[in-house]
Short mmCIF file of C-alpha atoms in Angstrom, two decimals:
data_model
loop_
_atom_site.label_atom_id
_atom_site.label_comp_id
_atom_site.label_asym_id
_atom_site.label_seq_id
_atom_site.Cartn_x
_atom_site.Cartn_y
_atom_site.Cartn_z
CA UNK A 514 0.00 0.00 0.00
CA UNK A 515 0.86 3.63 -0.90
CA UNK A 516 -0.41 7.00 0.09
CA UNK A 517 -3.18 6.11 -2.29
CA UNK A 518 -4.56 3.65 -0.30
CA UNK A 519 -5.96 5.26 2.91
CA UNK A 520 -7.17 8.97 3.02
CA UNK A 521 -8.72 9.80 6.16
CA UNK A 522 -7.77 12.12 8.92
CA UNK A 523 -7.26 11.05 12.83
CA UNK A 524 -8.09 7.37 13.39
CA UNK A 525 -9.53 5.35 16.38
CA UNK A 526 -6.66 2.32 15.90
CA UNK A 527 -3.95 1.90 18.76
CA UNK A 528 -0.79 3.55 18.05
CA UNK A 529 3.13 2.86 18.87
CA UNK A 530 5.56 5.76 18.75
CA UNK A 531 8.60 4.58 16.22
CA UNK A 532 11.92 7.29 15.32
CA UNK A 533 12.90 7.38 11.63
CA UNK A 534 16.42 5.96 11.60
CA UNK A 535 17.01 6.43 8.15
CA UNK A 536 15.49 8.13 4.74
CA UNK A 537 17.26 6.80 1.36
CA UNK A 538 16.36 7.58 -2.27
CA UNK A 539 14.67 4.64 -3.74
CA UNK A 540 13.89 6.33 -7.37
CA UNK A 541 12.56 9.23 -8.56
CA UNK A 542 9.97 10.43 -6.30
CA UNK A 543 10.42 7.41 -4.11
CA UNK A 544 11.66 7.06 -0.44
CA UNK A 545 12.47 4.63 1.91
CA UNK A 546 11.99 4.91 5.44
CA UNK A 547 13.25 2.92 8.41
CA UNK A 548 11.38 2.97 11.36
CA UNK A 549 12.64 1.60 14.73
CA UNK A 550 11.51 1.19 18.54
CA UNK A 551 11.41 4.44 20.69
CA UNK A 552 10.97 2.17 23.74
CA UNK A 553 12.32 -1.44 23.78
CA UNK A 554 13.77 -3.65 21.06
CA UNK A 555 11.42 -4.81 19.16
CA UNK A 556 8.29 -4.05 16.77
CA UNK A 557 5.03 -6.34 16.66
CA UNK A 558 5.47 -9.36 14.69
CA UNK A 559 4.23 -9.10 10.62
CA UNK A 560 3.66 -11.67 7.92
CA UNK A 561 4.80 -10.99 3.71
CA UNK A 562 1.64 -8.33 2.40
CA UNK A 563 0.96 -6.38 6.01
CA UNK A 564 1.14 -2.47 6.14
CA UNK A 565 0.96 0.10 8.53
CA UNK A 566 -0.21 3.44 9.19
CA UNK A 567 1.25 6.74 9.35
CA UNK A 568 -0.69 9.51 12.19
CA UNK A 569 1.18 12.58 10.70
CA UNK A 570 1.54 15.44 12.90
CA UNK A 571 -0.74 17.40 9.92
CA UNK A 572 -3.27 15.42 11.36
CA UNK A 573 -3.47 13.05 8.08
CA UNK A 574 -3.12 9.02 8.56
CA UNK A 575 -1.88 7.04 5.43
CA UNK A 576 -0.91 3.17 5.24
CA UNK A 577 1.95 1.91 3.62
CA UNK A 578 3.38 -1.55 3.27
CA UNK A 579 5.99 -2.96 4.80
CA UNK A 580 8.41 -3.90 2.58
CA UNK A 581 11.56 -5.59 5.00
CA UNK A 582 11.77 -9.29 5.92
CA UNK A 583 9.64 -10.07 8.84
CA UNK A 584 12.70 -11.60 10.62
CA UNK A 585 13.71 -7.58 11.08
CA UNK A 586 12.36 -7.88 14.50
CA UNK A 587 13.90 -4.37 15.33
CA UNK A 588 12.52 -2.41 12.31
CA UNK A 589 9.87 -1.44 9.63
CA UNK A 590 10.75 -0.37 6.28
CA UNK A 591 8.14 1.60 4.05
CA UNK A 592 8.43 2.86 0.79
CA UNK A 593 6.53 6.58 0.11
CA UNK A 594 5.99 7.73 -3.53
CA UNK A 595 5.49 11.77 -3.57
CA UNK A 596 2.17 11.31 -5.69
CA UNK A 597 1.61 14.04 -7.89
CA UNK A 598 -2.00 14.23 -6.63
CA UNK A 599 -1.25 13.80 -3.40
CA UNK A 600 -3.66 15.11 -0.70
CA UNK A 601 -1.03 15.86 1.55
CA UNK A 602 0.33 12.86 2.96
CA UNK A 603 2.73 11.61 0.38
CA UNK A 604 3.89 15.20 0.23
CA UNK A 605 4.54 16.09 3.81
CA UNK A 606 6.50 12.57 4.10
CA UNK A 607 9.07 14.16 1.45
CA UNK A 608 9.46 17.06 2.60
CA UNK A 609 8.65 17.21 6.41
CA UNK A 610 10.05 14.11 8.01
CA UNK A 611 13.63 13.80 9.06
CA UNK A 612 16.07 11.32 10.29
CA UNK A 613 15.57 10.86 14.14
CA UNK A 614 11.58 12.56 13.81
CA UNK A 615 9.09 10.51 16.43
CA UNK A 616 5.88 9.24 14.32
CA UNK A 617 2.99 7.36 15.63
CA UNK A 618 2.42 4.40 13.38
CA UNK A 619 -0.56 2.05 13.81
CA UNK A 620 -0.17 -1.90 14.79
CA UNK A 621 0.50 -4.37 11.75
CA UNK A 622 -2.75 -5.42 9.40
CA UNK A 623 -2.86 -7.57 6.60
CA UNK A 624 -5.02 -7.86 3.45
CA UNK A 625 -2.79 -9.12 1.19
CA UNK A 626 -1.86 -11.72 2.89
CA UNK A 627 0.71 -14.46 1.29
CA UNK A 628 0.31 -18.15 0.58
CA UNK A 629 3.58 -19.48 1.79
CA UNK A 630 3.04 -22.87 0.80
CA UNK A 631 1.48 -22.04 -2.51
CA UNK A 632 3.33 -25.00 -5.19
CA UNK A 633 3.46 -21.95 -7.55
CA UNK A 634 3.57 -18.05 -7.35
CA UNK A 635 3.53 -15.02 -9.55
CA UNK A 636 3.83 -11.21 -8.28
CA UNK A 637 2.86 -8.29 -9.88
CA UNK A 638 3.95 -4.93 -9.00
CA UNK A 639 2.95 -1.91 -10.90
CA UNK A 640 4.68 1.08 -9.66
CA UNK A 641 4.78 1.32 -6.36
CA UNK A 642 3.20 -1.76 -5.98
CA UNK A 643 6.32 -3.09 -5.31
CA UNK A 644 6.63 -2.59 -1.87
CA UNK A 645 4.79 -5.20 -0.34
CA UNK A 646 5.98 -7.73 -3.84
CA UNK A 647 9.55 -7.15 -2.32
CA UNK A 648 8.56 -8.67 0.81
CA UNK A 649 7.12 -11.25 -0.42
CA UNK A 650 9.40 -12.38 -3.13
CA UNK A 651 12.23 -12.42 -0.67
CA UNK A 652 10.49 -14.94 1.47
CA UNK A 653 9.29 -16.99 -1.11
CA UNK A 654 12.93 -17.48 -2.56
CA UNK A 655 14.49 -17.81 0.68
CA UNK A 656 11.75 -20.79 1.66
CA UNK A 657 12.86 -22.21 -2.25
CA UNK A 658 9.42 -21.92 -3.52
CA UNK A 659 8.81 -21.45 -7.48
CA UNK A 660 7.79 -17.83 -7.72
CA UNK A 661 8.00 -15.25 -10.28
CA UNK A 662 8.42 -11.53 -10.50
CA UNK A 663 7.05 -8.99 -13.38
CA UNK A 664 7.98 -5.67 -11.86
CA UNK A 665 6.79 -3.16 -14.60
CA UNK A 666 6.80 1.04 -14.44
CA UNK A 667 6.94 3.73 -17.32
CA UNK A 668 10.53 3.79 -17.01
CA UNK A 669 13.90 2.17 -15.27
CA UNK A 670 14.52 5.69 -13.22
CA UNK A 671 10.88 5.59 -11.91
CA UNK A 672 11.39 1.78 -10.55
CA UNK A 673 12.69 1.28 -7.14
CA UNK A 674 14.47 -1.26 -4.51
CA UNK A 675 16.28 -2.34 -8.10
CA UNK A 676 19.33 -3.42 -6.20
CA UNK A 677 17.42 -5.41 -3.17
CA UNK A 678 16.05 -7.07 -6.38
CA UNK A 679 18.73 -7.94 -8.24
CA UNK A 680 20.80 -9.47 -5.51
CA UNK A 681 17.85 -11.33 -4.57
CA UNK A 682 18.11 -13.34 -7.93
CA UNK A 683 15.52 -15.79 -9.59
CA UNK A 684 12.81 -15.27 -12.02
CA UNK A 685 12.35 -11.37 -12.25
CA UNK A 686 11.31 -9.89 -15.25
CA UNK A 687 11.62 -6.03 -15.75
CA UNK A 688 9.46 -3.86 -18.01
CA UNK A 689 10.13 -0.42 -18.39
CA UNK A 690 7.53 1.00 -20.53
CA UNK A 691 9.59 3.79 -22.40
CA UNK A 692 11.98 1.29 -23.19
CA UNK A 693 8.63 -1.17 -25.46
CA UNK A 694 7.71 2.21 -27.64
CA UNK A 695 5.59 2.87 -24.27
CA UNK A 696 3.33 -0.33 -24.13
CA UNK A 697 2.37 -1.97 -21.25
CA UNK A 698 3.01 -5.53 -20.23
CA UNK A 699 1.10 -7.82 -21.59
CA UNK A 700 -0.68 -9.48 -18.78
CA UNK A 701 -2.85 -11.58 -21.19
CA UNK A 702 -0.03 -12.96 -22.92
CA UNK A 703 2.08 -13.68 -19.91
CA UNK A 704 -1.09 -15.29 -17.49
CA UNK A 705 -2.34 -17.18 -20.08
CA UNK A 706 0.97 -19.22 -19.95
CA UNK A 707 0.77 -19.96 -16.29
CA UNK A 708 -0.45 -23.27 -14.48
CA UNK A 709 -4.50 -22.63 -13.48
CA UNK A 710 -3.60 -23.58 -9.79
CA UNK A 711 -0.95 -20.62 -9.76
CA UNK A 712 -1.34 -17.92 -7.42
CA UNK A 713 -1.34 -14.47 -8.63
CA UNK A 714 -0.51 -11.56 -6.96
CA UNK A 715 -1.05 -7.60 -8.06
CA UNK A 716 -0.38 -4.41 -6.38
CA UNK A 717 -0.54 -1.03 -8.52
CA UNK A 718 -3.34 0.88 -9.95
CA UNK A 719 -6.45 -0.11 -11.09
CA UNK A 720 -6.24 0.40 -14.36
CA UNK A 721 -3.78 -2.32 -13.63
CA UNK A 722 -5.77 -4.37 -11.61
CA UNK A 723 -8.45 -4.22 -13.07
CA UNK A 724 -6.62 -5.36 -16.45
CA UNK A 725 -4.86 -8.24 -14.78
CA UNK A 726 -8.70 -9.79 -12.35
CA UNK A 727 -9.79 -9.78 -16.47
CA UNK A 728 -6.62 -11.59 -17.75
CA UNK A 729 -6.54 -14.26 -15.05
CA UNK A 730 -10.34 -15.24 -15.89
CA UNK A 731 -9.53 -15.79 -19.15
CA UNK A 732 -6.68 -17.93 -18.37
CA UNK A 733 -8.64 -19.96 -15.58
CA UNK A 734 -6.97 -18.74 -12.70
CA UNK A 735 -8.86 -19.06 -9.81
CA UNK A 736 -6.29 -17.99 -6.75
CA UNK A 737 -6.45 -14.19 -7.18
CA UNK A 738 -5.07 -11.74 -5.05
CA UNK A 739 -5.00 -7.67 -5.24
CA UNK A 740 -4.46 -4.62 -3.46
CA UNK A 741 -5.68 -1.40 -4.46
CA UNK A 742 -3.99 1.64 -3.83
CA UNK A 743 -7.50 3.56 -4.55
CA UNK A 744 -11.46 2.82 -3.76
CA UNK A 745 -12.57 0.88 -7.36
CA UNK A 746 -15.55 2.79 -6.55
CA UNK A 747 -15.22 6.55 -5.80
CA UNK A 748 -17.66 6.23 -2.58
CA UNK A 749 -18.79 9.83 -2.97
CA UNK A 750 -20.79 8.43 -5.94
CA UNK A 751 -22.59 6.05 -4.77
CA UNK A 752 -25.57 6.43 -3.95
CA UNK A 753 -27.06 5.05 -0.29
CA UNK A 754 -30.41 4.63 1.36
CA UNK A 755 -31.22 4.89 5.01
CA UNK A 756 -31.71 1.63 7.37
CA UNK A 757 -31.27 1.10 11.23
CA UNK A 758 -28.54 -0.20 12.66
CA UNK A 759 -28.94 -2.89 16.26
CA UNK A 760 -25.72 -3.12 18.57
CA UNK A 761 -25.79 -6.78 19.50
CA UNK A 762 -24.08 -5.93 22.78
CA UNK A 763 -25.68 -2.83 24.51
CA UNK A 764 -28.76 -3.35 22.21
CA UNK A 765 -29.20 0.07 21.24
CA UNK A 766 -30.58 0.94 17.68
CA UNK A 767 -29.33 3.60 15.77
CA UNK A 768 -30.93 5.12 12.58
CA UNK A 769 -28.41 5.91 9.42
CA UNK A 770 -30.24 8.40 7.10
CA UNK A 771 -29.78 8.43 3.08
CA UNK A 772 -26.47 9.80 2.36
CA UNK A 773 -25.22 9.35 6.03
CA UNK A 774 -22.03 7.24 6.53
CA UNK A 775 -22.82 4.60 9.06
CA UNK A 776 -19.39 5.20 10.38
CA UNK A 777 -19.92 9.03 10.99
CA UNK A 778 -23.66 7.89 12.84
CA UNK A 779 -21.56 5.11 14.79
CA UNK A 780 -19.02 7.94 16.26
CA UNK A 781 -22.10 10.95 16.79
CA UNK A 782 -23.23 7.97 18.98
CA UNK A 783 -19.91 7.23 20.66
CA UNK A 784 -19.77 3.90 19.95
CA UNK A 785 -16.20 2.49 20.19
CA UNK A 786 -15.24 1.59 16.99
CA UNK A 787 -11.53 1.65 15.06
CA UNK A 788 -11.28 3.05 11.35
CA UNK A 789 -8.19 4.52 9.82
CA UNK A 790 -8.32 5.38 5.89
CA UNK A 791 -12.57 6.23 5.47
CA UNK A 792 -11.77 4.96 1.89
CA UNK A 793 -12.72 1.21 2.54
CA UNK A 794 -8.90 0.23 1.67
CA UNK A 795 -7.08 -0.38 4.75
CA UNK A 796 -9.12 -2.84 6.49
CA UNK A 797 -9.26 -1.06 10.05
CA UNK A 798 -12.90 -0.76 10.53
CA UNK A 799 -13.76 -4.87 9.60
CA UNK A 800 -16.89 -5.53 11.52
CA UNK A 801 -19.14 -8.39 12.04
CA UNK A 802 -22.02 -8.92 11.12
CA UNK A 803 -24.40 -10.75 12.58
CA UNK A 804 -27.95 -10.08 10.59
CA UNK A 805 -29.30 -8.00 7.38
CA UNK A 806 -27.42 -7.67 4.36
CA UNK A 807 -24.63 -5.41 3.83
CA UNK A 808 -24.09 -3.31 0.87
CA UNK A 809 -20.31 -3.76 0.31
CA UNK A 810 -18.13 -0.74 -1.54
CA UNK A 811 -14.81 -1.44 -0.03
CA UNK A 812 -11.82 -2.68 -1.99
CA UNK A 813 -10.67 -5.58 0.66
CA UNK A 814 -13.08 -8.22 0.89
CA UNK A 815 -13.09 -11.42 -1.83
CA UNK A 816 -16.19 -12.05 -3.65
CA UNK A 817 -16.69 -14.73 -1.38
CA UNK A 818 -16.54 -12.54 1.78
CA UNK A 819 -18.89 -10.20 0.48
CA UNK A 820 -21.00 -13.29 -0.65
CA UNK A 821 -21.13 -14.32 2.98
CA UNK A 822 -21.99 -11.35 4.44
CA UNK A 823 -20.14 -11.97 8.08
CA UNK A 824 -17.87 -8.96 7.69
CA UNK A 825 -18.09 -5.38 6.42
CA UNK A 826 -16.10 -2.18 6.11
CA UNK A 827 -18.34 0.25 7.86
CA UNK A 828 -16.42 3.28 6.62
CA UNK A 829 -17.50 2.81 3.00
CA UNK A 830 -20.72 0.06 3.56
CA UNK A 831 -24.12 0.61 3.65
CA UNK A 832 -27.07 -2.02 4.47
CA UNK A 833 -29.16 -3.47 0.80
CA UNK A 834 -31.66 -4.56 4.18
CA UNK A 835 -33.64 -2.43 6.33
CA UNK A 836 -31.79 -3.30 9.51
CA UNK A 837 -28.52 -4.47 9.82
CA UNK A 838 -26.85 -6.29 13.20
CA UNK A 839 -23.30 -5.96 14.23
CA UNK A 840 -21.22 -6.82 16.82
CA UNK A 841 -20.53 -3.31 18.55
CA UNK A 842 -21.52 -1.98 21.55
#
């Protein structure tokens, strides 16, 4: 995840106060930063895919993924592109943190989480979608499982963590776009020659994504995995009717009128509830449910998740019934 993925101003999720030990030019527009313990020696535990958040002291919380091995006990590692439509989290990163700054950063989550034990693997980064592919191609080729790499971007001086990359070794193949008469990758082509039981893996922007969940059908592949770094739904244009909402364990009821986010009707009521990126990308605000039907608009849930109807993202997620049950207080 990139500054893309979670918008959003303060959140409700627990926070741990890291330094920044280090800030390194990755590639044009691209940082690295190394965060480390303020008290103690160690950071909570993360799998291959997890990211954290960023409370910046402008008041504006972005996730990012974490991009080290998770045997770096004693660290994080995030990589920041300054977006050029950044909303100001992206660009205060650049140009307001320093080496030895305190940040709040929020606990580990994962959405994108890694198959270890997959029999075959392929990774696609787009962009800056490489930062949580890095992770996960390291631990896939240290554990000696068949994986491959596409990294592609619109040009070799836009790609970063090249080096980590290269001395990692194996199956990686690079495609700069300005050096193919600026065409894309062919993700047809190439996922149409993979194994149906491969696993698939793409991070970068939709257009991307969306490109790759339609070249993977057509080549039969049914273990899909993707992580936006927008909403594949602006949520400002959809559309949402009102419903009531029952609190399994207080059992209060709470009304959500048309056009009302049920998170914004959840905190008027002070209900205790966590949320980060309001964007239905970052997975902070997963709630169960336990009756009605949900009206899903987040980017995190599977098809099958949504199918099921146990969880929701109730920063984006409405109700299709006209009561829905969750398990708040």
């Amino acid at each position: 995840m990139d500054e893309q993925t979670a918008g959003g101003t303060t959140a409700r999720t627990a926070s741990l106060s890291a330094r920044i030990r280090t800030i390194r030019h990755e590639a044009e527009r691209v940082l690295s930063i190394e965060l480390v313990p303020v008290n103690g020696d160690v950071l909570p535990p993360f799998a291959p895919g997890a990211h954290i958040d960023l409370h910046l002291s402008n008041g504006i919380t972005r996730s990012y993924s974490l991009v080290n091995s998770p045997d770096d006990t004693g660290r994080y590692v995030i990589g920041v592109l300054n977006d050029e439509k950044s909303r100001g989290g992206s660009r205060y990163v650049h140009e307001q943190l320093r080496c030895g700054s305190i940040v709040a950063i929020g606990q580990p989550r994962n959405n994108f989480a890694l198959d270890e034990n997959a029999a075959s693997t392929v990774l696609i980064a787009g962009g800056i979608g490489i930062t949580p592919m890095l992770c996960m191609y390291r631990r896939l080729r240290e554990a000696g499982r068949d994986v491959r790499l596409v990294y592609c971007s619109r040009s070799r001086k836009q790609a970063a963590f090249l080096d980590e990359l290269s001395a990692l070794g194996g199956d990686i193949q690079l495609h700069f776009d300005d050096e193919h008469d600026g065409r894309p990758f062919d993700l047809t082509a190439f996922l149409a020659q993979q194994n149906e039981n491969v696993h698939a893996y793409c991070c970068g922007p939709n257009a991307m994504l969306n490109g790759f969940e339609t070249a993977c059908a057509a080549a039969g592949i049914g273990n899909v995995h993707i992580e936006r770094f927008a909403a594949s739904v602006p949520v400002a244009d959809v559309p949402q009717t009102g419903f009531t909402v029952e609190l399994a364990r207080s059992g209060r009821t709470l009304d959500v009128p048309a056009g009302k986010p049920l998170l914004d009707a959840l905190l008027e009521a002070n209900v205790d509830v966590d949320y980060s990126c309001r964007e239905g990308l970052c997975g902070a605000c997963e709630t169960r449910v336990l009756g009605g039907c949900p009206e899903h608009r987040d980017s995190v849930l599977t098809q099958s998740e949504r199918n099921a109807g146990n969880v929701m993202m109730i920063c984006v997620s409405g109700a299709k019934s006209g009561t829905l049950v969750l398990d708040l207080a």
